[in-house]
Amino acid sequence: MMDYGKIIDAIYRDLNTWERTGKVADYIPALAQVDPQHFGISVQLLTGESFHIGDTLKPFSIQSISKVFTLAMVFHHLGEDLWKSVGREPSGTPFNSLIQLEQEAGIPRNPMINAGALVVTDRLLDDWKNPKEELLSFVRCVSGNPSLSYDFGVANSELANSDRNRALAHFMKSYGNIHNDVNDLMDVYCHQCSLQMNTRDLAKSFQFLVNRGVNPWTGNELLTLSQAKRLGAVLMTCGFYDESGDFAFRVGMPGKSGVGGGVVAYIPNVLSIAVWSPALNPHGNSTLGIEALERFTTLIGNSVF
Ligand code: GLU
């Protein structure tokens, strides 16, 4: 049996001595306050065992990682129709870029860039009565942690600084690809980004993907087998914005990052791993997080390839 505890211990000890290169996200003022020294790693096996090192109990804002949960909810609900309003090609552009939207008639390249995630959240507003409450109960359910919540300070800070995301939403609305009032959409989107988790919660919350669509904590099917495959493929090709190719090359796992410094990735049927280190590289991904994951798949000699 692989000694995952020893492996993450070695990675942590070495990387924790590194200078934190990069900077914390400061375009959302509440995130600019976060100490860049935080560093934690959690591994969750499908067998139920878990391993942790560093700051694994301190909650942080999961930001764009929340896009995976809304996508799972909406994809399961709409099925293949979802792909009429959002694509599944890597964008090669930054997470909040507007540039492709005009050429591509308001259809975002994929659901992991902000434009695509806004479309997905808009569909949540279409068909769910209380999207914020229902998203929270989905996340509590997949993480097995009934006390997870939004960070209202972060949500309000982001709402007050959401001009770029509003621009994306209004632009897509002009093409008919956003159905709801942009203020209502921003309210749900900024709350979803403010979801607070620690690395333990985060690693657990990806177990339904490790388990190919079935929540191992409850036995409920959240995605069909085919949908779990498709969602994993989107994460592999689009989960790290314009660094997705490099992440796949270095790490070899599907995953997702957020500008709060969280990164989570998984190997189907085996494990999920979450890392938190708030200092971000120029692509908006955690510098230490990616380095830790590259070392992890190298040391365990396993990945999806
Ligand atoms: N809330 C962030 C935004 O919409 C999410 C970006 C990210 O985590 O990559 O700008």
GROMACS .gro file of C-alpha atoms and ligand atoms in nm:
model
  315
    1MET     CA    1   0.000   0.000   0.000
    2MET     CA    2   0.130   0.341  -0.103
    3ASP     CA    3   0.230   0.561   0.193
    4TYR     CA    4   0.039   0.874   0.091
    5GLY     CA    5   0.097   1.032   0.433
    6LYS     CA    6   0.473   1.009   0.398
    7ILE     CA    7   0.461   1.140   0.042
    8ILE     CA    8   0.260   1.454   0.119
    9ASP     CA    9   0.472   1.508   0.430
   10ALA     CA   10   0.788   1.514   0.216
   11ILE     CA   11   0.629   1.747  -0.041
   12TYR     CA   12   0.504   1.981   0.230
   13ARG     CA   13   0.835   1.997   0.416
   14ASP     CA   14   1.030   2.084   0.106
   15LEU     CA   15   0.787   2.330  -0.051
   16ASN     CA   16   0.707   2.506   0.275
   17THR     CA   17   1.062   2.645   0.273
   18TRP     CA   18   1.001   2.807  -0.067
   19GLU     CA   19   0.953   3.177  -0.094
   20ARG     CA   20   0.589   3.242  -0.189
   21THR     CA   21   0.629   3.369  -0.542
   22GLY     CA   22   0.326   3.526  -0.705
   23LYS     CA   23   0.063   3.733  -0.533
   24VAL     CA   24  -0.272   3.682  -0.365
   25ALA     CA   25  -0.577   3.787  -0.569
   26ASP     CA   26  -0.625   4.155  -0.497
   27TYR     CA   27  -0.896   4.245  -0.747
   28ILE     CA   28  -1.141   4.118  -0.484
   29PRO     CA   29  -1.042   4.333  -0.181
   30ALA     CA   30  -1.147   4.070   0.079
   31LEU     CA   31  -0.907   3.818  -0.077
   32ALA     CA   32  -0.615   4.063  -0.064
   33GLN     CA   33  -0.615   4.023   0.318
   34VAL     CA   34  -0.528   3.653   0.309
   35ASP     CA   35  -0.183   3.553   0.441
   36PRO     CA   36   0.018   3.409   0.148
   37GLN     CA   37   0.213   3.180   0.386
   38HIS     CA   38  -0.078   2.938   0.433
   39PHE     CA   39  -0.009   2.595   0.291
   40GLY     CA   40  -0.199   2.271   0.337
   41ILE     CA   41  -0.246   1.940   0.155
   42SER     CA   42  -0.525   1.682   0.196
   43VAL     CA   43  -0.557   1.348   0.020
   44GLN     CA   44  -0.884   1.156   0.029
   45LEU     CA   45  -0.892   0.797  -0.091
   46LEU     CA   46  -1.209   0.636  -0.223
   47THR     CA   47  -1.153   0.365   0.036
   48GLY     CA   48  -1.233   0.628   0.301
   49GLU     CA   49  -0.881   0.683   0.431
   50SER     CA   50  -0.743   1.038   0.431
   51PHE     CA   51  -0.407   1.210   0.490
   52HIS     CA   52  -0.340   1.571   0.582
   53ILE     CA   53  -0.050   1.805   0.640
   54GLY     CA   54  -0.025   2.180   0.713
   55ASP     CA   55  -0.317   2.425   0.718
   56THR     CA   56  -0.590   2.175   0.639
   57LEU     CA   57  -0.847   2.295   0.892
   58LYS     CA   58  -0.855   2.662   0.798
   59PRO     CA   59  -1.138   2.751   0.558
   60PHE     CA   60  -1.068   2.965   0.252
   61SER     CA   61  -1.271   3.099  -0.036
   62ILE     CA   62  -1.296   2.830  -0.305
   63GLN     CA   63  -1.378   3.084  -0.579
   64SER     CA   64  -1.381   2.922  -0.924
   65ILE     CA   65  -1.372   2.569  -0.786
   66SER     CA   66  -1.743   2.630  -0.719
   67LYS     CA   67  -1.792   2.624  -1.098
   68VAL     CA   68  -1.751   2.246  -1.083
   69PHE     CA   69  -2.045   2.209  -0.843
   70THR     CA   70  -2.281   2.432  -1.039
   71LEU     CA   71  -2.180   2.257  -1.360
   72ALA     CA   72  -2.253   1.915  -1.207
   73MET     CA   73  -2.598   2.030  -1.092
   74VAL     CA   74  -2.694   2.194  -1.421
   75PHE     CA   75  -2.542   1.928  -1.648
   76HIS     CA   76  -2.728   1.652  -1.467
   77HIS     CA   77  -3.048   1.853  -1.498
   78LEU     CA   78  -3.020   1.971  -1.862
   79GLY     CA   79  -2.819   1.686  -2.010
   80GLU     CA   80  -2.661   1.738  -2.351
   81ASP     CA   81  -2.878   2.047  -2.416
   82LEU     CA   82  -2.636   2.240  -2.197
   83TRP     CA   83  -2.378   2.236  -2.479
   84LYS     CA   84  -2.604   2.449  -2.698
   85SER     CA   85  -2.523   2.748  -2.480
   86VAL     CA   86  -2.167   2.679  -2.367
   87GLY     CA   87  -1.879   2.506  -2.547
   88ARG     CA   88  -1.619   2.258  -2.429
   89GLU     CA   89  -1.299   2.377  -2.591
   90PRO     CA   90  -1.009   2.528  -2.399
   91SER     CA   91  -1.012   2.905  -2.442
   92GLY     CA   92  -0.641   2.983  -2.425
   93THR     CA   93  -0.746   3.313  -2.269
   94PRO     CA   94  -0.751   3.439  -1.906
   95PHE     CA   95  -1.040   3.344  -1.678
   96ASN     CA   96  -1.223   3.675  -1.711
   97SER     CA   97  -1.152   3.751  -2.077
   98LEU     CA   98  -1.416   3.905  -2.305
   99ILE     CA   99  -1.226   3.863  -2.624
  100GLN     CA  100  -1.379   3.551  -2.782
  101LEU     CA  101  -1.738   3.630  -2.695
  102GLU     CA  102  -1.812   3.867  -2.980
  103GLN     CA  103  -1.658   3.646  -3.248
  104GLU     CA  104  -1.842   3.345  -3.110
  105ALA     CA  105  -2.186   3.509  -3.081
  106GLY     CA  106  -2.211   3.512  -2.702
  107ILE     CA  107  -2.141   3.138  -2.659
  108PRO     CA  108  -1.852   3.099  -2.412
  109ARG     CA  109  -1.578   2.851  -2.498
  110ASN     CA  110  -1.624   2.638  -2.185
  111PRO     CA  111  -1.795   2.635  -1.842
  112MET     CA  112  -1.473   2.696  -1.645
  113ILE     CA  113  -1.396   3.048  -1.768
  114ASN     CA  114  -1.608   3.315  -1.602
  115ALA     CA  115  -1.833   3.370  -1.906
  116GLY     CA  116  -1.918   3.000  -1.925
  117ALA     CA  117  -1.971   2.971  -1.551
  118LEU     CA  118  -2.208   3.268  -1.565
  119VAL     CA  119  -2.418   3.086  -1.825
  120VAL     CA  120  -2.426   2.774  -1.606
  121THR     CA  121  -2.527   2.974  -1.297
  122ASP     CA  122  -2.791   3.152  -1.505
  123ARG     CA  123  -2.945   2.810  -1.582
  124LEU     CA  124  -2.949   2.742  -1.209
  125LEU     CA  125  -3.156   3.059  -1.170
  126ASP     CA  126  -3.386   2.940  -1.451
  127ASP     CA  127  -3.487   2.614  -1.292
  128TRP     CA  128  -3.412   2.619  -0.919
  129LYS     CA  129  -3.639   2.805  -0.679
  130ASN     CA  130  -3.370   2.899  -0.425
  131PRO     CA  131  -3.041   2.857  -0.611
  132LYS     CA  132  -2.817   2.977  -0.325
  133GLU     CA  133  -2.976   2.742  -0.071
  134GLU     CA  134  -2.982   2.451  -0.314
  135LEU     CA  135  -2.621   2.497  -0.415
  136LEU     CA  136  -2.527   2.505  -0.047
  137SER     CA  137  -2.711   2.183   0.020
  138PHE     CA  138  -2.542   2.019  -0.283
  139VAL     CA  139  -2.198   2.121  -0.156
  140ARG     CA  140  -2.276   2.010   0.199
  141CYS     CA  141  -2.390   1.680   0.062
  142VAL     CA  142  -2.083   1.611  -0.157
  143SER     CA  143  -1.838   1.722   0.112
  144GLY     CA  144  -2.019   1.539   0.390
  145ASN     CA  145  -1.989   1.860   0.595
  146PRO     CA  146  -2.332   2.001   0.692
  147SER     CA  147  -2.186   2.322   0.833
  148LEU     CA  148  -2.029   2.458   0.513
  149SER     CA  149  -2.136   2.812   0.431
  150TYR     CA  150  -2.084   3.121   0.222
  151ASP     CA  151  -1.844   3.393   0.336
  152PHE     CA  152  -2.073   3.693   0.313
  153GLY     CA  153  -1.782   3.937   0.351
  154VAL     CA  154  -1.614   3.792   0.042
  155ALA     CA  155  -1.945   3.773  -0.148
  156ASN     CA  156  -2.018   4.141  -0.079
  157SER     CA  157  -1.663   4.244  -0.162
  158GLU     CA  158  -1.688   4.063  -0.495
  159LEU     CA  159  -2.035   4.201  -0.564
  160ALA     CA  160  -1.902   4.552  -0.514
  161ASN     CA  161  -1.617   4.480  -0.757
  162SER     CA  162  -1.793   4.282  -1.026
  163ASP     CA  163  -1.780   4.521  -1.321
  164ARG     CA  164  -1.593   4.275  -1.543
  165ASN     CA  165  -1.828   3.985  -1.469
  166ARG     CA  166  -2.131   4.214  -1.516
  167ALA     CA  167  -1.991   4.319  -1.851
  168LEU     CA  168  -1.960   3.953  -1.954
  169ALA     CA  169  -2.316   3.883  -1.841
  170HIS     CA  170  -2.469   4.187  -2.013
  171PHE     CA  171  -2.282   4.109  -2.333
  172MET     CA  172  -2.409   3.751  -2.339
  173LYS     CA  173  -2.757   3.872  -2.250
  174SER     CA  174  -2.755   4.079  -2.569
  175TYR     CA  175  -2.721   3.746  -2.755
  176GLY     CA  176  -3.000   3.588  -2.549
  177ASN     CA  177  -2.756   3.356  -2.372
  178ILE     CA  178  -2.828   3.500  -2.025
  179HIS     CA  179  -3.196   3.472  -1.931
  180ASN     CA  180  -3.213   3.632  -1.588
  181ASP     CA  181  -3.165   3.978  -1.444
  182VAL     CA  182  -2.790   4.045  -1.427
  183ASN     CA  183  -2.813   4.168  -1.064
  184ASP     CA  184  -2.982   3.844  -0.958
  185LEU     CA  185  -2.723   3.643  -1.149
  186MET     CA  186  -2.433   3.834  -0.988
  187ASP     CA  187  -2.580   3.775  -0.645
  188VAL     CA  188  -2.579   3.397  -0.690
  189TYR     CA  189  -2.244   3.389  -0.874
  190CYS     CA  190  -2.061   3.598  -0.611
  191HIS     CA  191  -2.204   3.383  -0.333
  192GLN     CA  192  -2.101   3.060  -0.504
  193CYS     CA  193  -1.745   3.194  -0.540
  194SER     CA  194  -1.740   3.285  -0.170
  195LEU     CA  195  -1.809   2.928  -0.054
  196GLN     CA  196  -1.569   2.848   0.227
  197MET     CA  197  -1.397   2.513   0.260
  198ASN     CA  198  -1.076   2.378   0.400
  199THR     CA  199  -0.860   2.132   0.205
  200ARG     CA  200  -1.023   1.837   0.386
  201ASP     CA  201  -1.371   1.945   0.273
  202LEU     CA  202  -1.246   2.015  -0.076
  203ALA     CA  203  -1.078   1.678  -0.123
  204LYS     CA  204  -1.393   1.507   0.007
  205SER     CA  205  -1.620   1.715  -0.215
  206PHE     CA  206  -1.452   1.575  -0.529
  207GLN     CA  207  -1.513   1.215  -0.427
  208PHE     CA  208  -1.831   1.201  -0.634
  209LEU     CA  209  -1.607   1.254  -0.938
  210VAL     CA  210  -1.353   1.000  -0.814
  211ASN     CA  211  -1.650   0.765  -0.778
  212ARG     CA  212  -1.761   0.844  -1.136
  213GLY     CA  213  -2.077   1.034  -1.060
  214VAL     CA  214  -2.206   0.862  -0.748
  215ASN     CA  215  -2.172   1.042  -0.414
  216PRO     CA  216  -1.988   0.788  -0.197
  217TRP     CA  217  -2.121   0.948   0.122
  218THR     CA  218  -2.487   0.892   0.031
  219GLY     CA  219  -2.492   0.649  -0.266
  220ASN     CA  220  -2.687   0.903  -0.476
  221GLU     CA  221  -2.614   0.937  -0.847
  222LEU     CA  222  -2.524   1.303  -0.910
  223LEU     CA  223  -2.398   1.245  -1.264
  224THR     CA  224  -2.440   0.955  -1.502
  225LEU     CA  225  -2.126   0.764  -1.591
  226SER     CA  226  -2.112   0.943  -1.925
  227GLN     CA  227  -2.160   1.284  -1.761
  228ALA     CA  228  -1.883   1.208  -1.510
  229LYS     CA  229  -1.656   1.130  -1.804
  230ARG     CA  230  -1.751   1.452  -1.981
  231LEU     CA  231  -1.711   1.668  -1.673
  232GLY     CA  232  -1.367   1.516  -1.608
  233ALA     CA  233  -1.267   1.588  -1.967
  234VAL     CA  234  -1.374   1.952  -1.930
  235LEU     CA  235  -1.167   1.982  -1.611
  236MET     CA  236  -0.867   1.823  -1.779
  237THR     CA  237  -0.879   2.057  -2.079
  238CYS     CA  238  -1.018   2.378  -1.924
  239GLY     CA  239  -0.977   2.368  -1.543
  240PHE     CA  240  -0.671   2.594  -1.531
  241TYR     CA  241  -0.761   2.863  -1.784
  242ASP     CA  242  -0.477   2.944  -2.020
  243GLU     CA  243  -0.249   2.716  -1.819
  244SER     CA  244  -0.465   2.404  -1.869
  245GLY     CA  245  -0.226   2.241  -2.115
  246ASP     CA  246   0.071   2.297  -1.887
  247PHE     CA  247  -0.120   2.164  -1.586
  248ALA     CA  248  -0.216   1.847  -1.776
  249PHE     CA  249   0.143   1.811  -1.894
  250ARG     CA  250   0.295   1.853  -1.550
  251VAL     CA  251   0.033   1.690  -1.328
  252GLY     CA  252  -0.172   1.452  -1.542
  253MET     CA  253  -0.499   1.477  -1.345
  254PRO     CA  254  -0.826   1.661  -1.414
  255GLY     CA  255  -0.877   1.938  -1.163
  256LYS     CA  256  -0.980   2.294  -1.087
  257SER     CA  257  -0.819   2.600  -0.934
  258GLY     CA  258  -0.963   2.912  -0.775
  259VAL     CA  259  -0.817   3.257  -0.716
  260GLY     CA  260  -0.846   3.192  -0.340
  261GLY     CA  261  -0.538   2.969  -0.389
  262GLY     CA  262  -0.714   2.633  -0.377
  263VAL     CA  263  -0.640   2.357  -0.627
  264VAL     CA  264  -0.815   2.021  -0.635
  265ALA     CA  265  -0.753   1.727  -0.867
  266TYR     CA  266  -0.838   1.359  -0.883
  267ILE     CA  267  -0.770   1.015  -1.025
  268PRO     CA  268  -1.097   0.830  -1.100
  269ASN     CA  269  -1.159   0.530  -0.874
  270VAL     CA  270  -0.856   0.616  -0.659
  271LEU     CA  271  -0.824   0.952  -0.488
  272SER     CA  272  -0.874   1.327  -0.476
  273ILE     CA  273  -0.617   1.576  -0.350
  274ALA     CA  274  -0.665   1.938  -0.245
  275VAL     CA  275  -0.387   2.193  -0.190
  276TRP     CA  276  -0.418   2.547  -0.059
  277SER     CA  277  -0.152   2.813  -0.104
  278PRO     CA  278  -0.288   3.163  -0.177
  279ALA     CA  279   0.001   3.311  -0.380
  280LEU     CA  280  -0.100   3.295  -0.747
  281ASN     CA  281   0.102   3.282  -1.067
  282PRO     CA  282   0.018   3.521  -1.355
  283HIS     CA  283  -0.252   3.278  -1.482
  284GLY     CA  284  -0.440   3.306  -1.152
  285ASN     CA  285  -0.344   2.955  -1.034
  286SER     CA  286  -0.168   2.869  -0.707
  287THR     CA  287   0.207   2.847  -0.770
  288LEU     CA  288   0.282   2.608  -0.484
  289GLY     CA  289  -0.041   2.417  -0.542
  290ILE     CA  290   0.060   2.317  -0.893
  291GLU     CA  291   0.415   2.235  -0.788
  292ALA     CA  292   0.283   2.014  -0.505
  293LEU     CA  293   0.051   1.827  -0.742
  294GLU     CA  294   0.324   1.771  -0.997
  295ARG     CA  295   0.545   1.620  -0.728
  296PHE     CA  296   0.255   1.414  -0.596
  297THR     CA  297   0.177   1.231  -0.922
  298THR     CA  298   0.550   1.185  -0.984
  299LEU     CA  299   0.609   1.035  -0.639
  300ILE     CA  300   0.304   0.806  -0.637
  301GLY     CA  301   0.377   0.696  -0.996
  302ASN     CA  302   0.010   0.734  -1.090
  303SER     CA  303  -0.209   0.979  -1.281
  304VAL     CA  304  -0.483   0.938  -1.540
  305PHE     CA  305  -0.221   0.849  -1.801
  306GLU     N1  306  -1.480   3.501  -0.831
  306GLU     C1  307  -1.374   3.505  -0.927
  306GLU     C2  308  -1.416   3.589  -1.045
  306GLU     O1  309  -1.526   3.573  -1.091
  306GLU     C3  310  -1.343   3.365  -0.968
  306GLU     C4  311  -1.219   3.357  -1.051
  306GLU     C5  312  -1.133   3.239  -1.018
  306GLU     O2  313  -1.136   3.184  -0.908
  306GLU     O3  314  -1.057   3.202  -1.106
  306GLU     O4  315  -1.343   3.670  -1.092
   0.00000   0.00000   0.00000
